[in-house]
Tab-separated table of C-alpha atoms in Angstrom:
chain	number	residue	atom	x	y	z
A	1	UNK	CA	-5.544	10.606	18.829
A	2	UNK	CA	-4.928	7.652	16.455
A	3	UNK	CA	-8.643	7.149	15.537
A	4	UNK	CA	-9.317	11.082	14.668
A	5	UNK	CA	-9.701	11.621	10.702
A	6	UNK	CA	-10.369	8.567	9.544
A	7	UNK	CA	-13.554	8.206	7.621
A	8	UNK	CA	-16.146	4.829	9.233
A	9	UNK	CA	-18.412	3.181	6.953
A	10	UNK	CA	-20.368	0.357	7.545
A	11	UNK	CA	-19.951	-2.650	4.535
A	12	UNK	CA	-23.289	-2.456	3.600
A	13	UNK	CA	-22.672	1.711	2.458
A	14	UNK	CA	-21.384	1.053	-0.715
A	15	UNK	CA	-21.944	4.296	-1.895
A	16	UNK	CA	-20.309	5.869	0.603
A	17	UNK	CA	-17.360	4.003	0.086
A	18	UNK	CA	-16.580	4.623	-3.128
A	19	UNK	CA	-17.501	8.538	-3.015
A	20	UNK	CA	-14.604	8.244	0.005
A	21	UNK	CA	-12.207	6.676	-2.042
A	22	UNK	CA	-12.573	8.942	-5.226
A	23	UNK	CA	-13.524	11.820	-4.207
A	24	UNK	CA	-12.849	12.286	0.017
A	25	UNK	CA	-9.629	10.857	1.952
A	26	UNK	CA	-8.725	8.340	-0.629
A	27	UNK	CA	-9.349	5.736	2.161
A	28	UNK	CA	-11.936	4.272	4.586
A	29	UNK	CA	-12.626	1.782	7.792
A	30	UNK	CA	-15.485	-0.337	7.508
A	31	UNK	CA	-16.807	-2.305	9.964
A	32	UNK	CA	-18.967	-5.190	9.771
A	33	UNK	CA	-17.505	-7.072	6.569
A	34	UNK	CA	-17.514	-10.374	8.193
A	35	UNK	CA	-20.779	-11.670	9.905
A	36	UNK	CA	-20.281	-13.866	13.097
A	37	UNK	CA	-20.349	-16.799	11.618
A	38	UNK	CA	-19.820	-16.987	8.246
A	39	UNK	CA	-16.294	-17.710	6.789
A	40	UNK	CA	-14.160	-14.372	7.054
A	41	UNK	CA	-12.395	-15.387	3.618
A	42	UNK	CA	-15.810	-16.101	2.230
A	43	UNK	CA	-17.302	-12.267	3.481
A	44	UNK	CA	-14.321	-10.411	2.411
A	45	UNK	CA	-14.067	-11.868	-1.060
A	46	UNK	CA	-17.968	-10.913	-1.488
A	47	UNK	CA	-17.441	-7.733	-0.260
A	48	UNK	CA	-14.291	-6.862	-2.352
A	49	UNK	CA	-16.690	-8.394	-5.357
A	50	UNK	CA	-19.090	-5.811	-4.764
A	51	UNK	CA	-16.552	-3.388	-4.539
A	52	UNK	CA	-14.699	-4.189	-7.628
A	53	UNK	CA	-12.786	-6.937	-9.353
A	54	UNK	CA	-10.222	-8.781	-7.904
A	55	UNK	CA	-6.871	-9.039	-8.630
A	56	UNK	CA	-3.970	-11.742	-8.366
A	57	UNK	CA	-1.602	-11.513	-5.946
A	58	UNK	CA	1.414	-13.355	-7.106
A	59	UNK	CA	2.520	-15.728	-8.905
A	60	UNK	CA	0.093	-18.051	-7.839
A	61	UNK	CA	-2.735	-16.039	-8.591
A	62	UNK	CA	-4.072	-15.917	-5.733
A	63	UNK	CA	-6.709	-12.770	-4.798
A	64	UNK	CA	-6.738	-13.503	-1.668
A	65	UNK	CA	-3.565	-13.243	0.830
A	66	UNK	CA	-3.015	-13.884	4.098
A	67	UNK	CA	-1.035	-11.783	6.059
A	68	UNK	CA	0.471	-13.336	9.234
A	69	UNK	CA	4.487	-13.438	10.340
A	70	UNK	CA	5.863	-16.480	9.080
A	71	UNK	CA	9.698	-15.019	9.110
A	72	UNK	CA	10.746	-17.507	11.857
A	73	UNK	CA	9.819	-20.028	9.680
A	74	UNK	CA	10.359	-19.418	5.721
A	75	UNK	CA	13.824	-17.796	5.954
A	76	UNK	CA	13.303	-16.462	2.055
A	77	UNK	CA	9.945	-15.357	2.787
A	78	UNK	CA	11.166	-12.006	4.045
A	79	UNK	CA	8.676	-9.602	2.563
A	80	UNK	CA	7.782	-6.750	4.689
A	81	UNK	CA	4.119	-8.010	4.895
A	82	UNK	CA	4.724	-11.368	6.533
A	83	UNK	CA	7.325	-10.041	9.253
A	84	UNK	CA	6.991	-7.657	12.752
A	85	UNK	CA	9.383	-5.013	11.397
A	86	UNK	CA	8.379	-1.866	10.971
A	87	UNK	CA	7.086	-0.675	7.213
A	88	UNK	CA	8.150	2.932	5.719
A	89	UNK	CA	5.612	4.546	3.751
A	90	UNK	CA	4.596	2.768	0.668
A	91	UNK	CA	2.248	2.134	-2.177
A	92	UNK	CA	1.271	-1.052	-3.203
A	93	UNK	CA	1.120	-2.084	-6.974
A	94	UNK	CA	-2.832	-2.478	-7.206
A	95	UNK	CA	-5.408	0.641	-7.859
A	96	UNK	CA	-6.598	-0.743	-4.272
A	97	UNK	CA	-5.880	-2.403	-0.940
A	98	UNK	CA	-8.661	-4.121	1.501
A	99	UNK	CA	-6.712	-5.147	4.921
A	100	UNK	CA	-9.376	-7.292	7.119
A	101	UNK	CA	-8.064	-7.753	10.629
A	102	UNK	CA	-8.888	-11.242	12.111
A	103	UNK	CA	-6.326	-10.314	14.995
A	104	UNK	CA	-4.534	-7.936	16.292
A	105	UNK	CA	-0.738	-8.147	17.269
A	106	UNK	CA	-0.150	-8.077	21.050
A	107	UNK	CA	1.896	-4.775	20.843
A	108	UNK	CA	2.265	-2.146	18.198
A	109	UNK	CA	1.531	-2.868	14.226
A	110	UNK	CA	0.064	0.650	13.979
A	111	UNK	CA	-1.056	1.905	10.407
A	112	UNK	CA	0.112	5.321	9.090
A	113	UNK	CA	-1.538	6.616	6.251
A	114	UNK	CA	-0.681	9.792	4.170
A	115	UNK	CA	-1.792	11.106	1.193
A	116	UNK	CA	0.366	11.896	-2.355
A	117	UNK	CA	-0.925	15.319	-2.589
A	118	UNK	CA	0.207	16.660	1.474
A	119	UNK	CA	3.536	15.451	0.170
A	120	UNK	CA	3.967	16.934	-2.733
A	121	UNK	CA	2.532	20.167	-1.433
A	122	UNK	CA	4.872	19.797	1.444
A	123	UNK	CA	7.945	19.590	-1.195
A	124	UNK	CA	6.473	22.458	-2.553
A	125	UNK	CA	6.941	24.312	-0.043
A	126	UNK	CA	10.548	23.009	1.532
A	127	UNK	CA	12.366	22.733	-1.761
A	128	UNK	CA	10.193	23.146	-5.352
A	129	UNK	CA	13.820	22.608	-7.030
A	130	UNK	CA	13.248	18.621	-6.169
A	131	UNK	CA	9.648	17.988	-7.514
A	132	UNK	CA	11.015	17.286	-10.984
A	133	UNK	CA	13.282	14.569	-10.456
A	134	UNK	CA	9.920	12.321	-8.611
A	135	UNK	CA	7.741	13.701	-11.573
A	136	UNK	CA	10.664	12.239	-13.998
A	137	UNK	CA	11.001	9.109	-11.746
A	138	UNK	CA	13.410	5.954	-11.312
A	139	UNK	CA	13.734	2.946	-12.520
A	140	UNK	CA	12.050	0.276	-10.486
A	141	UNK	CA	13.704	-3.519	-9.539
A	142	UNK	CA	10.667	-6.182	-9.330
A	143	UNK	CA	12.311	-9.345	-7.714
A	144	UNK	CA	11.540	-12.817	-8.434
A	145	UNK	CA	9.088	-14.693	-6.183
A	146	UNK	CA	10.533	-18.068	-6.084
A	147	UNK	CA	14.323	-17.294	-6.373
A	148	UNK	CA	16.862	-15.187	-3.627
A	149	UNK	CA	18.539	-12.241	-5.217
A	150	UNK	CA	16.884	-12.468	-9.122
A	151	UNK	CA	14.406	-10.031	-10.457
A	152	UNK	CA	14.316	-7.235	-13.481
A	153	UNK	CA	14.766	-3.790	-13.563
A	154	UNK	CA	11.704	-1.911	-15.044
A	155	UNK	CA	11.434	1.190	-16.943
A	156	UNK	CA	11.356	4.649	-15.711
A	157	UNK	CA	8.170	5.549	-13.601
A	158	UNK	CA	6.952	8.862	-12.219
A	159	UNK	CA	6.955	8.322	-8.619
A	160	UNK	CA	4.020	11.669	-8.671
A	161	UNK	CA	2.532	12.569	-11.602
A	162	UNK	CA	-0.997	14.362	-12.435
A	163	UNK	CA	-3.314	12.812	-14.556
A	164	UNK	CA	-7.238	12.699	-15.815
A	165	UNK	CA	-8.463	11.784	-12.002
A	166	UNK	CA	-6.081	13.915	-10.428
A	167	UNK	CA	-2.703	12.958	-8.899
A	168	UNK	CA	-1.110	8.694	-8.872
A	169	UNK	CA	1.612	7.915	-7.020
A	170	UNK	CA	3.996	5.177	-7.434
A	171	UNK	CA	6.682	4.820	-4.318
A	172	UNK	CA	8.921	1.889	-2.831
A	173	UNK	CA	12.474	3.452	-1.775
A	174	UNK	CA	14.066	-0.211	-1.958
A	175	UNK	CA	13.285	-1.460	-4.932
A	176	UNK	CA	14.712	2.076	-6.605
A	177	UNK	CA	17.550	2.109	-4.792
A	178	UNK	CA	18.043	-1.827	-5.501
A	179	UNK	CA	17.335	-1.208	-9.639
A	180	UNK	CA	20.174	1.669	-9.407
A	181	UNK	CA	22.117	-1.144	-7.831
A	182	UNK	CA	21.580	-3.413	-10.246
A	183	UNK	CA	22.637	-1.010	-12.933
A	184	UNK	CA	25.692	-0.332	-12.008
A	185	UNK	CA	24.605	3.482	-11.694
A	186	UNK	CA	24.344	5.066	-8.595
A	187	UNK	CA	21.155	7.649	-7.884
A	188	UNK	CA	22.406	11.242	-8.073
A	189	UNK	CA	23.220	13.528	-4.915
A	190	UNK	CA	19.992	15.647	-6.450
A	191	UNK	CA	17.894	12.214	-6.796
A	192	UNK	CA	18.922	10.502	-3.079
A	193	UNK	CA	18.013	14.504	-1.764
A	194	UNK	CA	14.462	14.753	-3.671
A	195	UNK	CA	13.906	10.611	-2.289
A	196	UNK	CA	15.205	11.743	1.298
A	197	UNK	CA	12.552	14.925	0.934
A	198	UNK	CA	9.692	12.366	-0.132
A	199	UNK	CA	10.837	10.249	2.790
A	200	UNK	CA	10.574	13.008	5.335
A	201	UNK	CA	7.548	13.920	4.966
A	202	UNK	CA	5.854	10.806	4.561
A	203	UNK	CA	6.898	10.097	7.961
A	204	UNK	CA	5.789	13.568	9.515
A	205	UNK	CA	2.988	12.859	11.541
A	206	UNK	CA	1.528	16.198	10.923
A	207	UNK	CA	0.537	14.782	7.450
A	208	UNK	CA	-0.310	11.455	8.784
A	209	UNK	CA	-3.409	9.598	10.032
A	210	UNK	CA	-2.641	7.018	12.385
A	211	UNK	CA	-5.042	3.663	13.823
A	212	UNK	CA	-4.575	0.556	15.180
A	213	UNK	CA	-6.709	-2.325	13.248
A	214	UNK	CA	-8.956	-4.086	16.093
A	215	UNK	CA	-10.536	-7.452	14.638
A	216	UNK	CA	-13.463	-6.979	12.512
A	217	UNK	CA	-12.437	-3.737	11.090
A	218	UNK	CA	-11.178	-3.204	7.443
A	219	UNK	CA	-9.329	-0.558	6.410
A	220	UNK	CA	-9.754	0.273	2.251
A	221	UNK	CA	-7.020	2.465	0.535
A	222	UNK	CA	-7.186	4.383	-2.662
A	223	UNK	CA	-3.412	3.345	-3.767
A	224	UNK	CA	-3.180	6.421	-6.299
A	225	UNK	CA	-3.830	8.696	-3.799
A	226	UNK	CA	-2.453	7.019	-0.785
A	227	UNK	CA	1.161	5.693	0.921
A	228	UNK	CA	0.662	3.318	4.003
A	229	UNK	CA	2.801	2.221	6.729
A	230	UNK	CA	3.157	0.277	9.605
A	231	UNK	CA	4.638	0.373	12.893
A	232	UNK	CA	6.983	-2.595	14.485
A	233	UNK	CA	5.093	-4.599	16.465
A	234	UNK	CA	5.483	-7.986	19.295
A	235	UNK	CA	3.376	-10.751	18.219
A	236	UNK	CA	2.488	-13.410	20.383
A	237	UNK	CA	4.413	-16.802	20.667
A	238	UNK	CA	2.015	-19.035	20.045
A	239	UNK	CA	0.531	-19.614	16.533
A	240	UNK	CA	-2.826	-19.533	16.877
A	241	UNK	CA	-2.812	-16.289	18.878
A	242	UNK	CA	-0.730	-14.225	16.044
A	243	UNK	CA	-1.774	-11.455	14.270
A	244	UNK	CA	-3.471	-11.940	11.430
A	245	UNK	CA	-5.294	-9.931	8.568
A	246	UNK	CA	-6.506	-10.680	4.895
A	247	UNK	CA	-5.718	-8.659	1.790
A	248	UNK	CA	-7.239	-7.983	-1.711
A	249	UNK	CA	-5.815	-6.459	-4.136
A	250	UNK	CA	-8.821	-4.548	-6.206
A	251	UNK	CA	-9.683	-2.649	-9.582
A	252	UNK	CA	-12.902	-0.775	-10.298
A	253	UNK	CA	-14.170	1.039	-12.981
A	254	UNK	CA	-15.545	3.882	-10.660
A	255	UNK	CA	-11.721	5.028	-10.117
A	256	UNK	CA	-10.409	7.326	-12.000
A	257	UNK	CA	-8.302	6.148	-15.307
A	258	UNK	CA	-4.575	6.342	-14.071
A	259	UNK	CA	-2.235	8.102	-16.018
A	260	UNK	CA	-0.696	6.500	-19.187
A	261	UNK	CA	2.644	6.080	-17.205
A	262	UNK	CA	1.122	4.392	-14.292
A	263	UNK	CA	-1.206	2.259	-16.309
A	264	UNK	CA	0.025	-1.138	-15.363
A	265	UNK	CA	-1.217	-0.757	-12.227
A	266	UNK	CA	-4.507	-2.019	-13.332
A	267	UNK	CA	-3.219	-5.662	-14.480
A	268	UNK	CA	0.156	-5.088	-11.952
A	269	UNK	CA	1.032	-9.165	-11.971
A	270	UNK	CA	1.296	-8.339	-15.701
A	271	UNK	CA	3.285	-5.435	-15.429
A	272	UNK	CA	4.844	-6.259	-12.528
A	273	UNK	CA	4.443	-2.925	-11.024
């Protein structure tokens, strides 16, 4: 089941990529990125160049991120993407995401993906009373890269809201719940019930399309359009055997122009979000 409904291009199909990103599923697996024996850092850079322009990471501006579990060693670095634990359904801050799989985990580390729109039709449906606290929004708490416990509260952002290409969505449960923490003003019974909503059916796999990154594939996600998990997964002991993928972040002038409130995603190490 896991590998139904998920759109395969191969890297060379350029075209095809981008007409799947804008205008089809809002994402795509492409095969074939990385040659045999070429430098997989080296291919995927290229490719995400002919893609689009590449975007810094962090603080360090770095465009391209590894993505292996390092939580038994870095006890601060404890962000979801460098630990086993399982990730709830998420956008990134970038208009795109490129995941490259060098290796797989040895159990688990499945990727759920589900788009903006089944959710919101889905909320629709359940409980239309709720829509307009996510199209108002929530403040959003960015934390600091290099020091435990500090970041900054940003303004109010839509978590769905309709613009000129159609519907964005900005979403990271924690880091609302954390800026209403840090305010000293606790989400409403109406706001935690419209975020619970979003949350269900995020995680309905009815709505969801589920796959398993083998090495050599590359999974591309339209982050407007697009939340992505991942399951919990058992990684291997030894080092050199764990799993481990690369990442760009990516912007292109093909996409869409976001809406004014969710802007920032274009230059997101300057707005932080």
């Amino acid at each position: 089941m896991e590998r139904l409904g998920l759109p395969r291009y191969a890297a060379d199909d350029l075209p095809g990529i981008r007409s799947e990103l804008r205008d089809g599923a809002g994402f795509a697996l492409v095969r074939d990125v990385v040659s045999h024996s070429a430098d997989a850092g080296d291919c995927l850079t290229r490719f995400g160049q002919a893609l689009g322009r590449l975007l810094p990471q962090n603080a360090k501006q770095e465009v391209l991120v590894e993505i292996v579990d390092f939580s038994d060693e870095d006890e601060f670095d404890d962000r979801g993407y460098r630990s086993p634990g399982e990730l709830n359904p998420h956008t990134d801050p970038p208009p795109m995401i490129v995941l490259l799989c060098l290796r797989p985990a040895r159990h688990g580390g499945t990727n759920r993906l589900v788009s903006a729109d089944s959710i919101r039709e889905a909320i629709r449906k359940e409980n239309a009373d709720l829509l307009p606290v996510l199209e108002e929004g929530f403040a959003f708490f960015m934390p600091d890269e290099t020091t435990p416990g500090a970041g900054r509260s940003r303004d109010v952002i839509p978590v769905l809201i309709d613009g000129p290409g159609g519907m964005s969505c900005i979403y990271y449960r924690p880091f609302i719940e954390r800026a209403a923490e840090v305010a000293g003003a606790p989400l409403s019974g109406k706001s935690v019930a419209a975020l619970d909503l979003f949350d269900h059916f995020a995680n309905d796999p009815g709505l969801q399309v589920q796959h398993t990154l083998v090495a050599g594939e590359a999974l591309i996600l339209n982050n407007y359009r697009v939340l992505h998990a991942r399951d919990e997964y058992e990684d291997w002991p030894e080092k050199a055997k764990r799993r481990h993928l690369l990442r760009l972040w990516l912007d292109a002038d093909w996409l869409p122009e976001p809406p004014q409130a969710h802007a920032g995603r274009r230059n997101p190490m300057a707005a932080l979000l």
